[in-house]
Amino acid sequence: MTPELITSIAALRARLLPIRRSGQTIGLVPTMGALHLGHRRLIEGARRDNDAVVVTIFVNPTQFDRKDDLERYPRTLTDDMAVCGEQHVDFVFAPDSAEMYPSEQLTWVDVPALTEHLCGPSRPGHFRGVATVVMKLFQIAQADRAYFGEKDAQQLAVIRRMVRDLNMSIEIVAIPTVRESDGLALSSRNQRLTAAERNIAVTLSQALFTAGKAVQNGERSAGTIRTSVLPIFHTHPEVRLEYFSIVDVETLTPVETIATPVLIAGAMYVGTTRLIDNVLAAPPSG
Ligand code: AMP
């Protein structure tokens, strides 16, 4: 079944209104397209839990801090429609920028306390752009549930907090990170990697898994873990590590002594491609 492709906000609202009025539930899956298995898992969750499924495909300009990154972002709507058909999606909402931002955006959603660390410092305005566009999509679709990947842990934390702080009645459902067999997290950006870069890209997940095991085995010093893991990033000249941090799962602030569950997250460039990944780890109890 081919999903219905909708490009205007008014048309999406008109299609969803009778569904909502009849008491049926709506699941929303916000994406930027170039859909892969990770996105499919989100859609599967939405399909399982809801009567109607809306996938949004919008390469949101306000969350890109680099113009070249925005321009180079893959756009594959025909393939994405086929994926959505296979996953039994009802509606694909793929607006253009003029539809989403018809006039200068003067109202923004910002969660600064959760964006001081990890990707925040290197991507000024990124999470403000994400939170704002997600808020707009939530307002447009009025869905019952929305599905986000744990792969983008900081994004997930920001959106959960936005929903809580602004008393929004949508349920946020988190889906575990989908990985290649060697551990590399699936990402639309992986398409840009050369074969050689692809092999090196696995370094990030390897380092995260090693650090996660150390936490589980009872190492309590974040500094010790970082010191033991960081050399792995120096083995390839193509790799430029942006950060490798051990943070509190709630506040996303760095911890020194690990006593509660932590998020271990990293970002690195392989050549010109920026990759992020994370794992959750809990110290042994007792
Ligand atoms: P994107 O299209 O990259 O903006 O991602 C759209 C949604 O898919 C976000 O909620 C991401 O966290 C999620 N996602 C991306 N990659 C993965 C993955 N490998 N596993 C699970 N979810 C993912």
CSV table of N, CA, C and O and ligand atoms in Angstrom, one decimal, residues 29-42 56 58 63 73 147-153 155-156 159 173 175-180 184-190, ligand 1:
chain,number,residue,atom,x,y,z
A,29,VAL,N,6.0,9.9,13.6
A,29,VAL,CA,7.4,9.5,13.6
A,29,VAL,C,8.2,10.6,12.8
A,29,VAL,O,8.2,10.7,11.6
A,30,PRO,N,8.8,11.6,13.5
A,30,PRO,CA,9.5,12.7,12.9
A,30,PRO,C,10.8,12.2,12.4
A,30,PRO,O,11.6,11.6,13.1
A,31,THR,N,11.1,12.5,11.1
A,31,THR,CA,12.4,12.1,10.5
A,31,THR,C,12.9,13.2,9.6
A,31,THR,O,12.1,14.1,9.2
A,32,MET,N,14.2,13.1,9.2
A,32,MET,CA,14.7,13.9,8.1
A,32,MET,C,14.8,13.1,6.8
A,32,MET,O,15.5,13.6,5.9
A,33,GLY,N,14.2,11.9,6.7
A,33,GLY,CA,14.3,11.1,5.5
A,33,GLY,C,15.6,10.3,5.4
A,33,GLY,O,16.3,10.1,6.4
A,34,ALA,N,15.9,9.9,4.2
A,34,ALA,CA,17.0,8.9,3.9
A,34,ALA,C,16.8,7.7,4.9
A,34,ALA,O,17.7,7.4,5.7
A,35,LEU,N,15.6,7.2,4.8
A,35,LEU,CA,15.1,6.2,5.9
A,35,LEU,C,15.9,4.9,5.8
A,35,LEU,O,16.2,4.4,4.7
A,36,HIS,N,16.3,4.4,7.0
A,36,HIS,CA,17.0,3.2,7.1
A,36,HIS,C,16.3,2.3,8.2
A,36,HIS,O,15.2,2.7,8.7
A,37,LEU,N,17.0,1.2,8.5
A,37,LEU,CA,16.4,0.3,9.4
A,37,LEU,C,16.1,0.9,10.8
A,37,LEU,O,15.1,0.5,11.4
A,38,GLY,N,16.9,1.9,11.2
A,38,GLY,CA,16.6,2.5,12.5
A,38,GLY,C,15.2,3.2,12.4
A,38,GLY,O,14.4,3.1,13.3
A,39,HIS,N,15.0,3.9,11.3
A,39,HIS,CA,13.7,4.6,11.2
A,39,HIS,C,12.5,3.5,11.1
A,39,HIS,O,11.4,3.7,11.6
A,40,ARG,N,12.8,2.4,10.4
A,40,ARG,CA,11.8,1.4,10.3
A,40,ARG,C,11.4,0.9,11.7
A,40,ARG,O,10.2,0.6,11.9
A,41,ARG,N,12.3,0.8,12.6
A,41,ARG,CA,12.0,0.3,13.9
A,41,ARG,C,11.0,1.3,14.6
A,41,ARG,O,10.1,0.9,15.4
A,42,LEU,N,11.3,2.6,14.4
A,42,LEU,CA,10.4,3.6,15.0
A,42,LEU,C,9.0,3.5,14.4
A,42,LEU,O,8.0,3.5,15.1
A,56,THR,N,6.9,12.0,9.3
A,56,THR,CA,7.2,13.3,8.7
A,56,THR,C,8.6,13.2,8.2
A,56,THR,O,9.5,12.6,8.8
A,58,PHE,N,11.3,15.9,6.9
A,58,PHE,CA,11.6,17.4,6.7
A,58,PHE,C,13.0,17.6,7.2
A,58,PHE,O,13.3,17.4,8.3
A,63,GLN,N,17.8,23.6,12.4
A,63,GLN,CA,18.6,22.8,13.3
A,63,GLN,C,20.0,22.5,12.8
A,63,GLN,O,20.8,21.9,13.4
A,73,TYR,N,22.9,17.1,3.1
A,73,TYR,CA,22.1,16.1,3.7
A,73,TYR,C,21.3,15.3,2.6
A,73,TYR,O,20.7,15.9,1.7
A,147,TYR,N,7.5,9.0,18.3
A,147,TYR,CA,8.6,7.9,18.4
A,147,TYR,C,9.9,8.6,18.1
A,147,TYR,O,10.1,9.2,17.0
A,148,PHE,N,10.9,8.4,19.0
A,148,PHE,CA,12.2,8.9,18.8
A,148,PHE,C,13.3,7.8,19.1
A,148,PHE,O,13.0,7.0,20.0
A,149,GLY,N,14.4,7.9,18.5
A,149,GLY,CA,15.5,6.9,18.7
A,149,GLY,C,16.4,7.3,19.8
A,149,GLY,O,16.7,8.5,20.0
A,150,GLU,N,16.8,6.3,20.6
A,150,GLU,CA,17.8,6.5,21.7
A,150,GLU,C,19.2,6.9,21.1
A,150,GLU,O,20.0,7.4,21.8
A,151,LYS,N,19.4,6.6,19.8
A,151,LYS,CA,20.6,7.0,19.1
A,151,LYS,C,20.9,8.5,19.4
A,151,LYS,O,22.0,8.9,19.6
A,152,ASP,N,19.8,9.3,19.3
A,152,ASP,CA,20.0,10.8,19.6
A,152,ASP,C,19.5,11.1,21.0
A,152,ASP,O,18.5,11.6,21.2
A,153,ALA,N,20.3,10.6,21.9
A,153,ALA,CA,19.9,10.6,23.3
A,153,ALA,C,19.7,12.1,23.9
A,153,ALA,O,18.7,12.3,24.6
A,155,GLN,N,18.8,14.7,22.1
A,155,GLN,CA,17.5,15.1,21.5
A,155,GLN,C,16.3,14.6,22.2
A,155,GLN,O,15.4,15.3,22.5
A,156,LEU,N,16.4,13.3,22.5
A,156,LEU,CA,15.3,12.6,23.2
A,156,LEU,C,15.1,13.3,24.6
A,156,LEU,O,13.9,13.5,25.0
A,159,ILE,N,13.4,16.7,24.2
A,159,ILE,CA,12.0,16.6,23.8
A,159,ILE,C,11.1,16.1,25.0
A,159,ILE,O,10.1,16.6,25.2
A,173,VAL,N,7.8,7.9,23.0
A,173,VAL,CA,8.2,6.5,23.0
A,173,VAL,C,9.6,6.4,22.5
A,173,VAL,O,9.9,6.9,21.4
A,175,ILE,N,12.9,4.3,21.2
A,175,ILE,CA,13.2,3.1,20.5
A,175,ILE,C,14.8,2.9,20.6
A,175,ILE,O,15.5,3.8,20.3
A,176,PRO,N,15.2,1.7,21.0
A,176,PRO,CA,16.7,1.4,21.1
A,176,PRO,C,17.4,1.6,19.8
A,176,PRO,O,16.8,1.4,18.7
A,177,THR,N,18.7,1.9,19.9
A,177,THR,CA,19.5,2.2,18.7
A,177,THR,C,19.7,0.9,17.9
A,177,THR,O,20.0,-0.1,18.4
A,178,VAL,N,19.5,1.0,16.6
A,178,VAL,CA,19.7,-0.1,15.7
A,178,VAL,C,21.1,0.0,15.1
A,178,VAL,O,21.5,1.1,14.7
A,179,ARG,N,21.8,-1.1,15.1
A,179,ARG,CA,23.3,-1.1,14.8
A,179,ARG,C,23.6,-2.1,13.6
A,179,ARG,O,22.8,-3.0,13.5
A,180,GLU,N,24.7,-1.8,12.9
A,180,GLU,CA,25.2,-2.8,12.0
A,180,GLU,C,25.8,-3.9,12.8
A,180,GLU,O,26.0,-3.8,14.0
A,184,LEU,N,28.4,-0.4,14.5
A,184,LEU,CA,28.1,1.0,14.0
A,184,LEU,C,26.6,1.3,14.1
A,184,LEU,O,25.8,0.6,13.5
A,185,ALA,N,26.3,2.4,14.7
A,185,ALA,CA,24.9,2.8,14.7
A,185,ALA,C,24.4,3.3,13.3
A,185,ALA,O,25.2,4.0,12.7
A,186,LEU,N,23.3,2.8,12.9
A,186,LEU,CA,22.8,3.3,11.6
A,186,LEU,C,22.5,4.8,11.7
A,186,LEU,O,22.0,5.3,12.6
A,187,SER,N,22.8,5.4,10.6
A,187,SER,CA,22.6,6.9,10.4
A,187,SER,C,22.5,7.2,9.0
A,187,SER,O,23.2,6.6,8.1
A,188,SER,N,21.7,8.2,8.7
A,188,SER,CA,21.6,8.7,7.3
A,188,SER,C,22.9,9.2,6.8
A,188,SER,O,23.3,9.2,5.7
A,189,ARG,N,23.7,9.7,7.8
A,189,ARG,CA,25.0,10.3,7.4
A,189,ARG,C,26.0,9.2,7.0
A,189,ARG,O,27.1,9.5,6.4
A,190,ASN,N,25.8,7.9,7.4
A,190,ASN,CA,26.7,6.9,7.0
A,190,ASN,C,26.9,6.7,5.5
A,190,ASN,O,27.9,6.3,5.0
B,1,AMP,P1,16.8,11.6,11.6
B,1,AMP,O1,16.1,11.3,10.4
B,1,AMP,O2,18.3,11.2,11.6
B,1,AMP,O3,16.6,12.9,12.2
B,1,AMP,O4,16.2,10.6,12.7
B,1,AMP,C1,14.8,10.5,12.9
B,1,AMP,C2,14.6,9.6,14.1
B,1,AMP,O5,15.2,8.3,13.9
B,1,AMP,C3,15.2,10.2,15.4
B,1,AMP,O6,14.3,10.0,16.5
B,1,AMP,C4,16.4,9.3,15.5
B,1,AMP,O7,16.9,9.2,16.9
B,1,AMP,C5,16.0,8.0,15.0
B,1,AMP,N1,17.1,7.2,14.6
B,1,AMP,C6,18.1,7.5,13.7
B,1,AMP,N2,19.0,6.6,13.6
B,1,AMP,C7,18.6,5.6,14.4
B,1,AMP,C8,19.1,4.3,14.8
B,1,AMP,N3,20.3,3.8,14.3
B,1,AMP,N4,18.4,3.5,15.7
B,1,AMP,C9,17.2,4.0,16.2
B,1,AMP,N5,16.7,5.2,15.9
B,1,AMP,C10,17.4,5.9,15.0
